[in-house]
Amino acid sequence: MQNLIACSGLTSYVFVRVLTGRISGKLSGRPLNVEAGSVLVFDCSRVSQADVEVECELHLAIPKLDISYPLLSRLHGFVLKPDAESEIIFMLLDKLERDFPTISRVHMRDMKYAFTGAFISQLDHRLSELGQNRYTLVDTICDYINRHSNNPRLTVEHVMEQFNISRSHLYRLFSNRGGVKTYILNCRLENLYNDALNHHLHSRNLKQMAHYYGFDNPQVMKNMFVKKYGFDPRAGVPDGPRRFETRT
């Protein structure tokens, strides 16, 4: 599991389909028992403990920015079992497993949108059945920040104005996330890390890099990144395996 997380990047959700055997153990301290044929989803950035055994699996790593859903955090630890309602999801997975070597980038992009759309629809339906599909204000604000994090105009003041909320109220909502400013900065750093991991950097120039990812000061961006990830983003990921990804 730890190798899978390292290959996928901290800014991704990983969808693991158990082909044979089962997943049993713990994920972030939560007990798991996933039967063959089912799909487990987890947020790489939230896995602090992983003790999982599986005989054979197929996994997809999809960047968080490519999944638009206010209750995105509810994906972590979600298990989808095959049934009539989720048939389209498993048909797409079967096709991906069968045709992956010959799938074009355009077709891969279309499959990504079809898969994430169908999966989110299933998640929303299951949460509705459990009465857990109520969007909280924090869910909505986090979703907005995740989608606009690279915009340099995204500031604490902008969030306050966008949601008509006071600074003190906003601070209380994000107190367990280190505050809104920290949350925004972490999103930008994770976007940069994800692109460095997958060789998608638009420029190796520090100034241009800072502008693209929403930072005012290139040197501050570099220092924060090195402190968090341990390498200079201009140099790329040192000796790191490239993950399978569907970003286009």
PDB file of C-alpha atoms in Angstrom:
ATOM      1  CA  MET A   1       0.000   0.000   0.000  1.00  0.00           C
ATOM      2  CA  GLN A   2       2.794   2.434   0.836  1.00  0.00           C
ATOM      3  CA  ASN A   3       4.378   1.829  -2.591  1.00  0.00           C
ATOM      4  CA  LEU A   4       1.014   2.491  -4.215  1.00  0.00           C
ATOM      5  CA  ILE A   5       0.720   5.797  -2.338  1.00  0.00           C
ATOM      6  CA  ALA A   6       4.250   6.806  -3.353  1.00  0.00           C
ATOM      7  CA  CYS A   7       3.467   6.122  -7.016  1.00  0.00           C
ATOM      8  CA  SER A   8       0.137   7.954  -6.949  1.00  0.00           C
ATOM      9  CA  GLY A   9       0.985  11.305  -5.356  1.00  0.00           C
ATOM     10  CA  LEU A  10      -0.511  13.079  -2.369  1.00  0.00           C
ATOM     11  CA  THR A  11      -3.038  15.011  -4.451  1.00  0.00           C
ATOM     12  CA  SER A  12      -4.887  11.988  -5.783  1.00  0.00           C
ATOM     13  CA  TYR A  13      -7.700   9.659  -4.925  1.00  0.00           C
ATOM     14  CA  VAL A  14      -6.815   6.038  -5.643  1.00  0.00           C
ATOM     15  CA  PHE A  15      -9.514   3.602  -6.765  1.00  0.00           C
ATOM     16  CA  VAL A  16      -8.412   0.031  -6.021  1.00  0.00           C
ATOM     17  CA  ARG A  17     -10.358  -2.848  -7.551  1.00  0.00           C
ATOM     18  CA  VAL A  18      -9.673  -6.205  -5.917  1.00  0.00           C
ATOM     19  CA  LEU A  19      -9.348  -8.780  -8.710  1.00  0.00           C
ATOM     20  CA  THR A  20      -8.547 -11.828  -6.573  1.00  0.00           C
ATOM     21  CA  GLY A  21      -8.324 -12.337  -2.844  1.00  0.00           C
ATOM     22  CA  ARG A  22      -9.479  -9.565  -0.542  1.00  0.00           C
ATOM     23  CA  ILE A  23      -8.255  -6.406   1.161  1.00  0.00           C
ATOM     24  CA  SER A  24      -8.108  -6.822   4.910  1.00  0.00           C
ATOM     25  CA  GLY A  25      -6.361  -4.829   7.570  1.00  0.00           C
ATOM     26  CA  LYS A  26      -6.488  -1.139   8.473  1.00  0.00           C
ATOM     27  CA  LEU A  27      -6.550   2.102   6.540  1.00  0.00           C
ATOM     28  CA  SER A  28      -5.842   5.229   8.634  1.00  0.00           C
ATOM     29  CA  GLY A  29      -6.764   3.204  11.687  1.00  0.00           C
ATOM     30  CA  ARG A  30     -10.090   2.052  10.214  1.00  0.00           C
ATOM     31  CA  PRO A  31     -10.719  -1.703   9.788  1.00  0.00           C
ATOM     32  CA  LEU A  32     -11.108  -2.922   6.201  1.00  0.00           C
ATOM     33  CA  ASN A  33     -12.646  -6.029   4.718  1.00  0.00           C
ATOM     34  CA  VAL A  34     -13.059  -5.623   0.962  1.00  0.00           C
ATOM     35  CA  GLU A  35     -14.158  -8.669  -1.019  1.00  0.00           C
ATOM     36  CA  ALA A  36     -12.940  -9.577  -4.497  1.00  0.00           C
ATOM     37  CA  GLY A  37     -14.688  -7.567  -7.215  1.00  0.00           C
ATOM     38  CA  SER A  38     -15.256  -4.509  -5.001  1.00  0.00           C
ATOM     39  CA  VAL A  39     -13.584  -1.097  -5.302  1.00  0.00           C
ATOM     40  CA  LEU A  40     -11.920   0.727  -2.391  1.00  0.00           C
ATOM     41  CA  VAL A  41     -11.215   4.473  -2.609  1.00  0.00           C
ATOM     42  CA  PHE A  42      -8.737   6.379  -0.480  1.00  0.00           C
ATOM     43  CA  ASP A  43      -7.158   9.827  -0.300  1.00  0.00           C
ATOM     44  CA  CYS A  44      -3.360   9.473  -0.448  1.00  0.00           C
ATOM     45  CA  SER A  45      -2.812  12.545   1.716  1.00  0.00           C
ATOM     46  CA  ARG A  46      -4.905  11.057   4.553  1.00  0.00           C
ATOM     47  CA  VAL A  47      -3.249   7.658   4.811  1.00  0.00           C
ATOM     48  CA  SER A  48      -1.061   7.808   7.890  1.00  0.00           C
ATOM     49  CA  GLN A  49      -1.285   4.078   8.594  1.00  0.00           C
ATOM     50  CA  ALA A  50      -1.741   1.318   6.039  1.00  0.00           C
ATOM     51  CA  ASP A  51      -1.615  -2.388   6.866  1.00  0.00           C
ATOM     52  CA  VAL A  52      -3.322  -4.013   3.900  1.00  0.00           C
ATOM     53  CA  GLU A  53      -2.877  -7.322   2.130  1.00  0.00           C
ATOM     54  CA  VAL A  54      -4.254  -8.044  -1.337  1.00  0.00           C
ATOM     55  CA  GLU A  55      -3.392 -10.748  -3.841  1.00  0.00           C
ATOM     56  CA  CYS A  56      -4.182  -8.957  -7.092  1.00  0.00           C
ATOM     57  CA  GLU A  57      -5.576  -5.503  -7.807  1.00  0.00           C
ATOM     58  CA  LEU A  58      -6.161  -2.872 -10.480  1.00  0.00           C
ATOM     59  CA  HIS A  59      -5.768   0.741  -9.395  1.00  0.00           C
ATOM     60  CA  LEU A  60      -6.526   4.151 -10.857  1.00  0.00           C
ATOM     61  CA  ALA A  61      -5.060   7.355  -9.439  1.00  0.00           C
ATOM     62  CA  ILE A  62      -7.126  10.433 -10.301  1.00  0.00           C
ATOM     63  CA  PRO A  63      -6.104  13.973  -9.239  1.00  0.00           C
ATOM     64  CA  LYS A  64      -8.478  15.655  -6.815  1.00  0.00           C
ATOM     65  CA  LEU A  65      -8.790  18.638  -9.160  1.00  0.00           C
ATOM     66  CA  ASP A  66     -10.377  16.324 -11.735  1.00  0.00           C
ATOM     67  CA  ILE A  67     -13.189  15.346  -9.347  1.00  0.00           C
ATOM     68  CA  SER A  68     -15.766  18.050  -8.727  1.00  0.00           C
ATOM     69  CA  TYR A  69     -17.934  17.126  -5.742  1.00  0.00           C
ATOM     70  CA  PRO A  70     -18.614  19.160  -2.582  1.00  0.00           C
ATOM     71  CA  LEU A  71     -18.474  16.020  -0.409  1.00  0.00           C
ATOM     72  CA  LEU A  72     -15.190  14.877  -1.927  1.00  0.00           C
ATOM     73  CA  SER A  73     -13.704  14.038   1.481  1.00  0.00           C
ATOM     74  CA  ARG A  74     -16.372  11.332   1.918  1.00  0.00           C
ATOM     75  CA  LEU A  75     -14.637   9.300  -0.802  1.00  0.00           C
ATOM     76  CA  HIS A  76     -11.864   8.288   1.610  1.00  0.00           C
ATOM     77  CA  GLY A  77     -12.483   4.705   2.730  1.00  0.00           C
ATOM     78  CA  PHE A  78     -15.594   4.288   0.540  1.00  0.00           C
ATOM     79  CA  VAL A  79     -16.165   0.733  -0.736  1.00  0.00           C
ATOM     80  CA  LEU A  80     -18.330   0.045  -3.789  1.00  0.00           C
ATOM     81  CA  LYS A  81     -19.604  -3.484  -4.326  1.00  0.00           C
ATOM     82  CA  PRO A  82     -20.708  -4.719  -7.760  1.00  0.00           C
ATOM     83  CA  ASP A  83     -24.471  -4.680  -8.237  1.00  0.00           C
ATOM     84  CA  ALA A  84     -27.019  -3.669 -10.856  1.00  0.00           C
ATOM     85  CA  GLU A  85     -26.845   0.024  -9.916  1.00  0.00           C
ATOM     86  CA  SER A  86     -23.043   0.176 -10.306  1.00  0.00           C
ATOM     87  CA  GLU A  87     -22.898  -1.895 -13.490  1.00  0.00           C
ATOM     88  CA  ILE A  88     -21.585   0.940 -15.701  1.00  0.00           C
ATOM     89  CA  ILE A  89     -18.637   1.537 -13.352  1.00  0.00           C
ATOM     90  CA  PHE A  90     -17.489  -2.055 -13.516  1.00  0.00           C
ATOM     91  CA  MET A  91     -18.009  -2.186 -17.267  1.00  0.00           C
ATOM     92  CA  LEU A  92     -15.601   0.765 -17.598  1.00  0.00           C
ATOM     93  CA  LEU A  93     -13.074  -0.930 -15.313  1.00  0.00           C
ATOM     94  CA  ASP A  94     -13.310  -4.145 -17.337  1.00  0.00           C
ATOM     95  CA  LYS A  95     -12.682  -2.213 -20.541  1.00  0.00           C
ATOM     96  CA  LEU A  96      -9.760  -0.339 -19.017  1.00  0.00           C
ATOM     97  CA  GLU A  97      -8.144  -3.530 -17.764  1.00  0.00           C
ATOM     98  CA  ARG A  98      -8.625  -5.217 -21.150  1.00  0.00           C
ATOM     99  CA  ASP A  99      -7.706  -2.370 -23.512  1.00  0.00           C
ATOM    100  CA  PHE A 100      -5.278  -0.218 -21.495  1.00  0.00           C
ATOM    101  CA  PRO A 101      -2.196  -0.758 -23.733  1.00  0.00           C
ATOM    102  CA  THR A 102      -4.061   0.515 -26.805  1.00  0.00           C
ATOM    103  CA  ILE A 103      -6.215   3.310 -25.314  1.00  0.00           C
ATOM    104  CA  SER A 104      -5.438   6.757 -26.756  1.00  0.00           C
ATOM    105  CA  ARG A 105      -5.079   9.847 -24.547  1.00  0.00           C
ATOM    106  CA  VAL A 106      -8.349  11.259 -25.895  1.00  0.00           C
ATOM    107  CA  HIS A 107     -10.187   8.021 -25.156  1.00  0.00           C
ATOM    108  CA  MET A 108      -8.546   7.862 -21.723  1.00  0.00           C
ATOM    109  CA  ARG A 109      -9.792  11.362 -20.960  1.00  0.00           C
ATOM    110  CA  ASP A 110     -13.347  10.399 -21.962  1.00  0.00           C
ATOM    111  CA  MET A 111     -13.177   7.248 -19.833  1.00  0.00           C
ATOM    112  CA  LYS A 112     -11.908   9.285 -16.878  1.00  0.00           C
ATOM    113  CA  TYR A 113     -14.879  11.653 -17.032  1.00  0.00           C
ATOM    114  CA  ALA A 114     -17.322   8.780 -17.491  1.00  0.00           C
ATOM    115  CA  PHE A 115     -15.819   6.819 -14.605  1.00  0.00           C
ATOM    116  CA  THR A 116     -15.608   9.693 -12.103  1.00  0.00           C
ATOM    117  CA  GLY A 117     -19.108  10.908 -13.022  1.00  0.00           C
ATOM    118  CA  ALA A 118     -20.622   7.449 -12.548  1.00  0.00           C
ATOM    119  CA  PHE A 119     -18.702   6.851  -9.325  1.00  0.00           C
ATOM    120  CA  ILE A 120     -19.708  10.165  -7.764  1.00  0.00           C
ATOM    121  CA  SER A 121     -23.318   9.470  -8.724  1.00  0.00           C
ATOM    122  CA  GLN A 122     -23.117   6.146  -6.877  1.00  0.00           C
ATOM    123  CA  LEU A 123     -21.463   7.753  -3.850  1.00  0.00           C
ATOM    124  CA  ASP A 124     -24.132  10.444  -3.699  1.00  0.00           C
ATOM    125  CA  HIS A 125     -26.857   7.797  -3.925  1.00  0.00           C
ATOM    126  CA  ARG A 126     -25.329   5.685  -1.140  1.00  0.00           C
ATOM    127  CA  LEU A 127     -24.806   8.708   1.125  1.00  0.00           C
ATOM    128  CA  SER A 128     -28.412   9.748   0.476  1.00  0.00           C
ATOM    129  CA  GLU A 129     -29.611   6.328   1.578  1.00  0.00           C
ATOM    130  CA  LEU A 130     -27.613   6.707   4.787  1.00  0.00           C
ATOM    131  CA  GLY A 131     -28.742  10.300   5.332  1.00  0.00           C
ATOM    132  CA  GLN A 132     -25.139  11.505   5.086  1.00  0.00           C
ATOM    133  CA  ASN A 133     -25.335  13.604   1.922  1.00  0.00           C
ATOM    134  CA  ARG A 134     -25.830  16.980   3.571  1.00  0.00           C
ATOM    135  CA  TYR A 135     -23.255  19.482   2.371  1.00  0.00           C
ATOM    136  CA  THR A 136     -21.639  21.373   5.203  1.00  0.00           C
ATOM    137  CA  LEU A 137     -20.264  24.857   4.747  1.00  0.00           C
ATOM    138  CA  VAL A 138     -16.718  23.518   5.166  1.00  0.00           C
ATOM    139  CA  ASP A 139     -17.323  20.921   2.417  1.00  0.00           C
ATOM    140  CA  THR A 140     -18.480  23.652   0.047  1.00  0.00           C
ATOM    141  CA  ILE A 141     -15.599  26.040   0.848  1.00  0.00           C
ATOM    142  CA  CYS A 142     -12.990  23.265   0.525  1.00  0.00           C
ATOM    143  CA  ASP A 143     -14.422  22.240  -2.834  1.00  0.00           C
ATOM    144  CA  TYR A 144     -14.264  25.864  -4.033  1.00  0.00           C
ATOM    145  CA  ILE A 145     -10.659  26.263  -2.865  1.00  0.00           C
ATOM    146  CA  ASN A 146      -9.602  22.960  -4.447  1.00  0.00           C
ATOM    147  CA  ARG A 147     -11.009  24.052  -7.817  1.00  0.00           C
ATOM    148  CA  HIS A 148      -9.498  27.557  -7.752  1.00  0.00           C
ATOM    149  CA  SER A 149      -6.327  27.083  -5.712  1.00  0.00           C
ATOM    150  CA  ASN A 150      -3.919  28.072  -8.522  1.00  0.00           C
ATOM    151  CA  ASN A 151      -5.661  31.411  -9.015  1.00  0.00           C
ATOM    152  CA  PRO A 152      -3.434  34.090  -7.415  1.00  0.00           C
ATOM    153  CA  ARG A 153      -6.589  36.095  -6.602  1.00  0.00           C
ATOM    154  CA  LEU A 154      -7.735  33.350  -4.240  1.00  0.00           C
ATOM    155  CA  THR A 155      -7.059  34.812  -0.796  1.00  0.00           C
ATOM    156  CA  VAL A 156      -8.652  34.626   2.634  1.00  0.00           C
ATOM    157  CA  GLU A 157     -10.445  37.888   1.853  1.00  0.00           C
ATOM    158  CA  HIS A 158     -11.741  36.461  -1.440  1.00  0.00           C
ATOM    159  CA  VAL A 159     -13.156  33.409   0.357  1.00  0.00           C
ATOM    160  CA  MET A 160     -14.796  35.651   2.961  1.00  0.00           C
ATOM    161  CA  GLU A 161     -16.445  37.713   0.230  1.00  0.00           C
ATOM    162  CA  GLN A 162     -17.426  34.698  -1.875  1.00  0.00           C
ATOM    163  CA  PHE A 163     -19.242  33.007   1.029  1.00  0.00           C
ATOM    164  CA  ASN A 164     -20.292  36.151   2.928  1.00  0.00           C
ATOM    165  CA  ILE A 165     -18.576  34.957   6.076  1.00  0.00           C
ATOM    166  CA  SER A 166     -16.581  36.744   8.764  1.00  0.00           C
ATOM    167  CA  ARG A 167     -12.881  36.155   9.316  1.00  0.00           C
ATOM    168  CA  SER A 168     -13.461  34.795  12.828  1.00  0.00           C
ATOM    169  CA  HIS A 169     -16.125  32.340  11.627  1.00  0.00           C
ATOM    170  CA  LEU A 170     -13.888  31.211   8.767  1.00  0.00           C
ATOM    171  CA  TYR A 171     -10.986  30.720  11.167  1.00  0.00           C
ATOM    172  CA  ARG A 172     -13.133  28.544  13.444  1.00  0.00           C
ATOM    173  CA  LEU A 173     -14.263  26.398  10.508  1.00  0.00           C
ATOM    174  CA  PHE A 174     -10.671  25.747   9.406  1.00  0.00           C
ATOM    175  CA  SER A 175      -9.021  25.623  12.836  1.00  0.00           C
ATOM    176  CA  ASN A 176      -8.284  21.893  12.514  1.00  0.00           C
ATOM    177  CA  ARG A 177      -6.755  22.483   9.068  1.00  0.00           C
ATOM    178  CA  GLY A 178      -4.316  25.166  10.201  1.00  0.00           C
ATOM    179  CA  GLY A 179      -6.464  28.030   8.903  1.00  0.00           C
ATOM    180  CA  VAL A 180      -7.726  28.983   5.447  1.00  0.00           C
ATOM    181  CA  LYS A 181      -4.449  30.526   4.289  1.00  0.00           C
ATOM    182  CA  THR A 182      -2.552  27.363   5.187  1.00  0.00           C
ATOM    183  CA  TYR A 183      -5.171  25.234   3.440  1.00  0.00           C
ATOM    184  CA  ILE A 184      -4.845  27.307   0.246  1.00  0.00           C
ATOM    185  CA  LEU A 185      -1.030  27.143   0.343  1.00  0.00           C
ATOM    186  CA  ASN A 186      -1.098  23.386   0.888  1.00  0.00           C
ATOM    187  CA  CYS A 187      -3.419  22.951  -2.093  1.00  0.00           C
ATOM    188  CA  ARG A 188      -1.021  24.931  -4.292  1.00  0.00           C
ATOM    189  CA  LEU A 189       1.987  22.965  -3.066  1.00  0.00           C
ATOM    190  CA  GLU A 190       0.160  19.702  -3.683  1.00  0.00           C
ATOM    191  CA  ASN A 191      -0.735  20.801  -7.223  1.00  0.00           C
ATOM    192  CA  LEU A 192       2.923  21.564  -7.887  1.00  0.00           C
ATOM    193  CA  TYR A 193       4.006  18.248  -6.369  1.00  0.00           C
ATOM    194  CA  ASN A 194       1.462  16.322  -8.436  1.00  0.00           C
ATOM    195  CA  ASP A 195       2.664  17.912 -11.675  1.00  0.00           C
ATOM    196  CA  ALA A 196       6.327  17.391 -10.758  1.00  0.00           C
ATOM    197  CA  LEU A 197       5.587  13.748  -9.980  1.00  0.00           C
ATOM    198  CA  ASN A 198       3.968  13.207 -13.358  1.00  0.00           C
ATOM    199  CA  HIS A 199       6.346  15.355 -15.429  1.00  0.00           C
ATOM    200  CA  HIS A 200       3.586  17.871 -16.203  1.00  0.00           C
ATOM    201  CA  LEU A 201       5.416  21.029 -15.086  1.00  0.00           C
ATOM    202  CA  HIS A 202       4.670  23.888 -17.469  1.00  0.00           C
ATOM    203  CA  SER A 203       8.055  25.505 -16.832  1.00  0.00           C
ATOM    204  CA  ARG A 204      11.295  24.887 -14.932  1.00  0.00           C
ATOM    205  CA  ASN A 205      11.688  28.615 -14.419  1.00  0.00           C
ATOM    206  CA  LEU A 206      11.041  29.384 -10.754  1.00  0.00           C
ATOM    207  CA  LYS A 207       9.323  32.725 -11.428  1.00  0.00           C
ATOM    208  CA  GLN A 208       7.009  31.269 -14.070  1.00  0.00           C
ATOM    209  CA  MET A 209       6.330  28.268 -11.854  1.00  0.00           C
ATOM    210  CA  ALA A 210       5.300  30.511  -8.954  1.00  0.00           C
ATOM    211  CA  HIS A 211       2.979  32.530 -11.204  1.00  0.00           C
ATOM    212  CA  TYR A 212       1.293  29.401 -12.580  1.00  0.00           C
ATOM    213  CA  TYR A 213       0.630  27.902  -9.140  1.00  0.00           C
ATOM    214  CA  GLY A 214      -0.591  31.121  -7.529  1.00  0.00           C
ATOM    215  CA  PHE A 215       2.430  32.134  -5.426  1.00  0.00           C
ATOM    216  CA  ASP A 216       3.553  35.766  -5.084  1.00  0.00           C
ATOM    217  CA  ASN A 217       7.152  34.996  -4.160  1.00  0.00           C
ATOM    218  CA  PRO A 218       9.109  32.319  -6.121  1.00  0.00           C
ATOM    219  CA  GLN A 219      11.723  31.831  -3.400  1.00  0.00           C
ATOM    220  CA  VAL A 220       9.112  31.444  -0.679  1.00  0.00           C
ATOM    221  CA  MET A 221       7.340  28.866  -2.848  1.00  0.00           C
ATOM    222  CA  LYS A 222      10.578  26.938  -3.362  1.00  0.00           C
ATOM    223  CA  ASN A 223      11.482  26.987   0.347  1.00  0.00           C
ATOM    224  CA  MET A 224       8.023  25.792   1.381  1.00  0.00           C
ATOM    225  CA  PHE A 225       8.077  23.039  -1.219  1.00  0.00           C
ATOM    226  CA  VAL A 226      11.550  21.799  -0.249  1.00  0.00           C
ATOM    227  CA  LYS A 227      10.581  21.806   3.440  1.00  0.00           C
ATOM    228  CA  LYS A 228       7.439  19.773   2.757  1.00  0.00           C
ATOM    229  CA  TYR A 229       8.653  17.358   0.076  1.00  0.00           C
ATOM    230  CA  GLY A 230      12.428  17.340   0.418  1.00  0.00           C
ATOM    231  CA  PHE A 231      13.518  18.315  -3.101  1.00  0.00           C
ATOM    232  CA  ASP A 232      13.625  21.291  -5.463  1.00  0.00           C
ATOM    233  CA  PRO A 233      10.575  21.192  -7.773  1.00  0.00           C
ATOM    234  CA  ARG A 234      12.729  22.311 -10.708  1.00  0.00           C
ATOM    235  CA  ALA A 235      14.760  19.116 -10.430  1.00  0.00           C
ATOM    236  CA  GLY A 236      11.761  16.781 -10.597  1.00  0.00           C
ATOM    237  CA  VAL A 237      11.027  13.862  -8.302  1.00  0.00           C
ATOM    238  CA  PRO A 238      14.302  12.155  -7.305  1.00  0.00           C
ATOM    239  CA  ASP A 239      14.315   8.451  -8.160  1.00  0.00           C
ATOM    240  CA  GLY A 240      10.549   8.272  -7.882  1.00  0.00           C
ATOM    241  CA  PRO A 241       8.368   5.854  -9.853  1.00  0.00           C
ATOM    242  CA  ARG A 242       5.867   7.465 -12.160  1.00  0.00           C
ATOM    243  CA  ARG A 243       2.316   6.624 -11.304  1.00  0.00           C
ATOM    244  CA  PHE A 244      -0.475   5.639 -13.644  1.00  0.00           C
ATOM    245  CA  GLU A 245      -2.577   8.777 -14.060  1.00  0.00           C
ATOM    246  CA  THR A 246      -5.493   9.915 -16.166  1.00  0.00           C
ATOM    247  CA  ARG A 247      -4.859  13.657 -16.232  1.00  0.00           C
ATOM    248  CA  THR A 248      -5.022  15.283 -19.651  1.00  0.00           C
TER     249      THR A 248
END
